[in-house]
Tab-separated table of C-alpha atoms in Angstrom:
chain	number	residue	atom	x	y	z
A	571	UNK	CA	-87.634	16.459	43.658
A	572	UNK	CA	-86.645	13.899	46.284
A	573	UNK	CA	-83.039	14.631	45.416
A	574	UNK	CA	-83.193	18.235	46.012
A	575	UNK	CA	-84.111	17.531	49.532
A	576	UNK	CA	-81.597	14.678	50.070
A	577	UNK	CA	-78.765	14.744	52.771
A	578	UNK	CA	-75.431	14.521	50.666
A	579	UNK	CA	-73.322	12.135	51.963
A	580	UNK	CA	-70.255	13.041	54.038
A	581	UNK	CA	-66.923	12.423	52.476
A	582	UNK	CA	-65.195	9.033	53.803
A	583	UNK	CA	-62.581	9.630	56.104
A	584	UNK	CA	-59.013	9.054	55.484
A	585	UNK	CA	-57.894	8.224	58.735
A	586	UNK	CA	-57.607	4.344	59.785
A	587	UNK	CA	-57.643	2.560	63.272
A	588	UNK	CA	-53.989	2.487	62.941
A	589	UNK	CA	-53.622	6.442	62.454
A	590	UNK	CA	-56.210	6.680	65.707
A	591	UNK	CA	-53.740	4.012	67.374
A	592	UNK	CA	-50.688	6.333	66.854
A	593	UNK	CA	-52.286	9.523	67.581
A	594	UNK	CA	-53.275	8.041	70.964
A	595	UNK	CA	-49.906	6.286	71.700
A	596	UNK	CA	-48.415	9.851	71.256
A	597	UNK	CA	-50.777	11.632	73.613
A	598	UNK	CA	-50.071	9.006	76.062
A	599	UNK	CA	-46.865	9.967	75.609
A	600	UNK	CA	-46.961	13.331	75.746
A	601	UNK	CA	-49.297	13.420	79.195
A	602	UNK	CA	-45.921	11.164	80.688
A	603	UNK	CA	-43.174	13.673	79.736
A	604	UNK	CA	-45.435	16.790	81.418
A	605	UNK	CA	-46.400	13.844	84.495
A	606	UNK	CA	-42.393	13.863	84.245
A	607	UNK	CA	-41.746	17.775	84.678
A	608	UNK	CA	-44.238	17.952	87.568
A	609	UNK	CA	-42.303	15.233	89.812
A	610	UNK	CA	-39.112	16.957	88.491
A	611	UNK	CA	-40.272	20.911	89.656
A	612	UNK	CA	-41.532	18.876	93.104
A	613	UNK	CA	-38.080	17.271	93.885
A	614	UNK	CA	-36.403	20.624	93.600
A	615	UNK	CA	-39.319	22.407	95.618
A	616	UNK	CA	-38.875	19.633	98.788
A	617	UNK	CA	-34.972	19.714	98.379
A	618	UNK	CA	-34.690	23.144	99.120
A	619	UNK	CA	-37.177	22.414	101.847
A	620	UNK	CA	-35.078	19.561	103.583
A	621	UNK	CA	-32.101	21.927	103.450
A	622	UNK	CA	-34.555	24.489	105.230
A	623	UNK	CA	-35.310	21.943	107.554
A	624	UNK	CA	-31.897	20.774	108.364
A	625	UNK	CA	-31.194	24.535	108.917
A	626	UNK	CA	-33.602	24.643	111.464
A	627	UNK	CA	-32.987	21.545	113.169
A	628	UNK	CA	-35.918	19.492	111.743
A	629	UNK	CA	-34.302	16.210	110.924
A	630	UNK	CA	-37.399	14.453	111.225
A	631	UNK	CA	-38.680	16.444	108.730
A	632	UNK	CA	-35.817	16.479	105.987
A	633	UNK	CA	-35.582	13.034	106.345
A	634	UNK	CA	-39.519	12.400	105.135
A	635	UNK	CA	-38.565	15.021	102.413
A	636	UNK	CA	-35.392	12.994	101.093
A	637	UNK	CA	-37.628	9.383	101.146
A	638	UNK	CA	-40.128	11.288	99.006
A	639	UNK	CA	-37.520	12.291	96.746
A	640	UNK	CA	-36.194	8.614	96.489
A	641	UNK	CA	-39.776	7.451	95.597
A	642	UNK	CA	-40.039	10.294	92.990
A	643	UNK	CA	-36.710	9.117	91.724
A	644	UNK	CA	-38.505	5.674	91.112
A	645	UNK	CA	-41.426	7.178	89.494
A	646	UNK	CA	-39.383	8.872	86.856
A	647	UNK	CA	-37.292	5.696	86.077
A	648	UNK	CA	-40.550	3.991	85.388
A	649	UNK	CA	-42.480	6.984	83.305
A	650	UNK	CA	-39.043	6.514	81.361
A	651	UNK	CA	-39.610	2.728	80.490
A	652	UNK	CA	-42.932	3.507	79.883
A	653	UNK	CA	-41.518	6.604	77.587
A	654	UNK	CA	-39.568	4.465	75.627
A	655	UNK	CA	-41.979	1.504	75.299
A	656	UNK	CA	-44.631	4.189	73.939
A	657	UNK	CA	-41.965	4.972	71.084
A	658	UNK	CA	-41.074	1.705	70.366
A	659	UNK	CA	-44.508	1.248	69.515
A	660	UNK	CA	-45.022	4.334	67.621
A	661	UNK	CA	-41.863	3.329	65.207
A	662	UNK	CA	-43.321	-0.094	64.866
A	663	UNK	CA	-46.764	0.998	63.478
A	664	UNK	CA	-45.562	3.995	61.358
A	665	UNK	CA	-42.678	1.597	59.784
A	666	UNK	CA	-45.397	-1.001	59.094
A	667	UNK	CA	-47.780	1.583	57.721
A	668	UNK	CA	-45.300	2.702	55.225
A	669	UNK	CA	-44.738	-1.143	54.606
A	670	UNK	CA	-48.403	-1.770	53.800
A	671	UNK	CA	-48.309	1.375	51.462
A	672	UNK	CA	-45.135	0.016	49.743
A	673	UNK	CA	-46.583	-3.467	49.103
A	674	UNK	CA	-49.751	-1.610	47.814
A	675	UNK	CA	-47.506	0.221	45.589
A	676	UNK	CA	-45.980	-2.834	43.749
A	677	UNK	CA	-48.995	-4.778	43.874
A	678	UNK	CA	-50.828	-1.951	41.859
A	679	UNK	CA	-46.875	-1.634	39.249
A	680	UNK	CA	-47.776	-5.820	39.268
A	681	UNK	CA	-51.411	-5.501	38.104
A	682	UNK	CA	-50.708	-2.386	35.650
A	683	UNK	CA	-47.873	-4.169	34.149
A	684	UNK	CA	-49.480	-7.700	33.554
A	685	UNK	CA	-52.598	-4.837	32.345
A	686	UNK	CA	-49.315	-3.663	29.254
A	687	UNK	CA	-48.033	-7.725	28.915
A	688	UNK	CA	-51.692	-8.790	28.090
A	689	UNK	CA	-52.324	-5.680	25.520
A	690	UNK	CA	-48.923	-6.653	23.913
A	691	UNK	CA	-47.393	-10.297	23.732
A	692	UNK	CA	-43.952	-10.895	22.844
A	693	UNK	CA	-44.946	-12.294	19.605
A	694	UNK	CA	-46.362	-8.945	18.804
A	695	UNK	CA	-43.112	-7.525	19.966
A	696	UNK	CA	-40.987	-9.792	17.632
A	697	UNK	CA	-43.636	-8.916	14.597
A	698	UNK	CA	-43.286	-5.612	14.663
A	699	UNK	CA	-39.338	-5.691	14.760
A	700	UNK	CA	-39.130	-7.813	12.003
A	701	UNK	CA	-41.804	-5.438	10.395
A	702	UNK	CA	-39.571	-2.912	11.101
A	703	UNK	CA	-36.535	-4.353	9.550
A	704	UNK	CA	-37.898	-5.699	6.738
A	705	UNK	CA	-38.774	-2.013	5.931
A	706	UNK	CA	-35.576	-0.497	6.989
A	707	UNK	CA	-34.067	-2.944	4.468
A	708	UNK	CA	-36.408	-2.033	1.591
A	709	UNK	CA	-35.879	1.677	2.450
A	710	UNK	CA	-32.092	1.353	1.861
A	711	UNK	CA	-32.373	-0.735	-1.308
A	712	UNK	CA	-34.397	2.223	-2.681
A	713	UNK	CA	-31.387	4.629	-1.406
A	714	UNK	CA	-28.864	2.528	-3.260
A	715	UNK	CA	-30.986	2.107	-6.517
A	716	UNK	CA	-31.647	6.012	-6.033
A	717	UNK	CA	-27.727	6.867	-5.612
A	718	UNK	CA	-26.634	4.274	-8.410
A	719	UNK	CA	-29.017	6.082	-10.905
A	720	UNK	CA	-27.995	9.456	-9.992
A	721	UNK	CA	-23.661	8.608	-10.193
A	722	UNK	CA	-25.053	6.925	-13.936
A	723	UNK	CA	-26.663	10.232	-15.018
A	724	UNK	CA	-23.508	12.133	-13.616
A	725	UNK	CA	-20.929	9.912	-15.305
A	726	UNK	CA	-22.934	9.905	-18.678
A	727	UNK	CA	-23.070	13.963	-18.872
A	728	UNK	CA	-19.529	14.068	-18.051
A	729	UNK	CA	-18.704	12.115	-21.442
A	730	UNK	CA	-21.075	13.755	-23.534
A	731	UNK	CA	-19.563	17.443	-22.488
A	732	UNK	CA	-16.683	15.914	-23.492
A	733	UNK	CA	-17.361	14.944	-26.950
A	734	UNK	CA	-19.212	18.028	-27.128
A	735	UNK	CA	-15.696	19.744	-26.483
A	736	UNK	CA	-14.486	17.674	-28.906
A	737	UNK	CA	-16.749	18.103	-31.814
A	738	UNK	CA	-16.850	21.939	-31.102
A	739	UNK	CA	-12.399	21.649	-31.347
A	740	UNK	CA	-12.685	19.935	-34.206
A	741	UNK	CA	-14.836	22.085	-36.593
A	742	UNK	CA	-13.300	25.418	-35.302
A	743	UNK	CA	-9.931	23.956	-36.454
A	744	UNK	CA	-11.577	23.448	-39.804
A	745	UNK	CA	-13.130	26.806	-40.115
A	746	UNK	CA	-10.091	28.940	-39.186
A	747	UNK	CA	-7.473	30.005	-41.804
A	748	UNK	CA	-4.118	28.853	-41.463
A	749	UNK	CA	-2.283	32.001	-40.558
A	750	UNK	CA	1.127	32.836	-42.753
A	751	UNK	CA	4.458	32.275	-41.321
A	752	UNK	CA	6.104	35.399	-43.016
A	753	UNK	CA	5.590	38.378	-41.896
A	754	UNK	CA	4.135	41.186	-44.831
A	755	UNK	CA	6.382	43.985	-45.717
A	756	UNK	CA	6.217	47.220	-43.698
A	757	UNK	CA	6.554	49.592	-46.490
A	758	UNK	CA	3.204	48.351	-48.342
A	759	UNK	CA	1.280	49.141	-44.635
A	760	UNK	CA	2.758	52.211	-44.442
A	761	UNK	CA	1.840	53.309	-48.141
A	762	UNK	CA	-1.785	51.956	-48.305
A	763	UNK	CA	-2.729	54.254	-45.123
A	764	UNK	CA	-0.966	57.566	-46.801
A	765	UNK	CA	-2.798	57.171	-49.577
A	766	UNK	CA	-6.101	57.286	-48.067
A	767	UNK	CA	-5.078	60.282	-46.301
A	768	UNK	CA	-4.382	62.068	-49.574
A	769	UNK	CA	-7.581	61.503	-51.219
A	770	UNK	CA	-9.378	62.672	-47.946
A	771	UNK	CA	-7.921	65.836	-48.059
A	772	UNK	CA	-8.685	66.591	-51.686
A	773	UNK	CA	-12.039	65.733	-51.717
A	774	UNK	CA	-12.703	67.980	-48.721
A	775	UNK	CA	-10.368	70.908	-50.761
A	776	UNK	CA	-13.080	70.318	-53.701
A	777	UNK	CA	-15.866	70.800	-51.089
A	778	UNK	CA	-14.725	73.786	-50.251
A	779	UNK	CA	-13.884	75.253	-53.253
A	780	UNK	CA	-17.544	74.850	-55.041
């Protein structure tokens, strides 16, 4: 119950003393430049005065005007030294910042890479290369043994189609008559056919007839 009523904490602020350094070095520097612009718009206001004055005849007076002006002069030569010391110091700070976040950023590559050395040694590294050779090795003499069998098989069914071929040339040669070099007389084809012919047609004339 006590933790249903509890104030939750309030989330810890990013910014450091050096960020609240720089943000006030630049609103010091900021409040010169428009300290700058009023002196500036007040020289022009008291020069076009003097001339006024000189118009009229009041020396006196433009000369006060014009030693005003010279003191204003020195004003803005100094707010300009002071400008310029202001970012000096800015560039100094933010270049250091972003060295301290560097230096974080290899000290944290050290620790994360002496984290990967210490989870594998070189000795590990050299095991498993040779691990992985001696298998690449066995893997190719099982390729070659593979490959040598198969060319065997190959070479072997090559001969025995061809004694195949030559048993199956032989015993056809056997089997076959030897056919006559003379050539048979045409007359007995010619009879043998007309013959045939004639006892067709009498046996169909006896069909008919009965």
């Amino acid at each position: 119950m006590g933790s249903l009523f509890s104030k939750s904490k309030k989330p810890e602020s990013r910014v450091t003393e050096q960020d609240k350094a720089v943000l006030k070095l630049k609103q010091t520097r900021d409040k010169l430049k428009q300290y700058q612009k009023r002196i500036v718009i007040s020289q022009e206001k008291e020069r076009e005065l003097a001339k006024k004055c000189l118009a009229e005849g009041k020396k006196d007076k433009a000369l006060r005007l014009l030693k005003k002006k010279k003191f204003q002069d020195k004003l803005l030569e100094k707010t300009d030294n002071q400008l310029d010391n202001l970012e000096q110091m800015v560039q100094t700070i933010e270049t250091k910042q972003m060295e301290i976040e560097v230096m974080k950023g290899l000290e944290q590559g050290n620790d994360t890479l002496k984290a990967l050395h210490n989870i594998m040694s070189l000795d590990d590294v050299e095991r498993i290369m040779g691990d992985t050779e001696d298998a690449v090795a066995y893997q190719n003499e099982i390729d070659d043994i593979l490959a040598g069998g198969l060319s065997s098989d190959e070479a072997n069914e090559d001969d025995l189609m061809n004694e195949l071929e030559d048993i199956l040339g032989g015993d056809i040669g056997e089997q076959l008559p030897d056919v006559p070099d003379t050539e048979l007389p045409g007359g007995e084809m010619e009879k043998k056919p007309s013959k045939e012919r004639h006892q067709n047609v009498s046996r169909q004339e006896a069909l008919v007839a009965g």
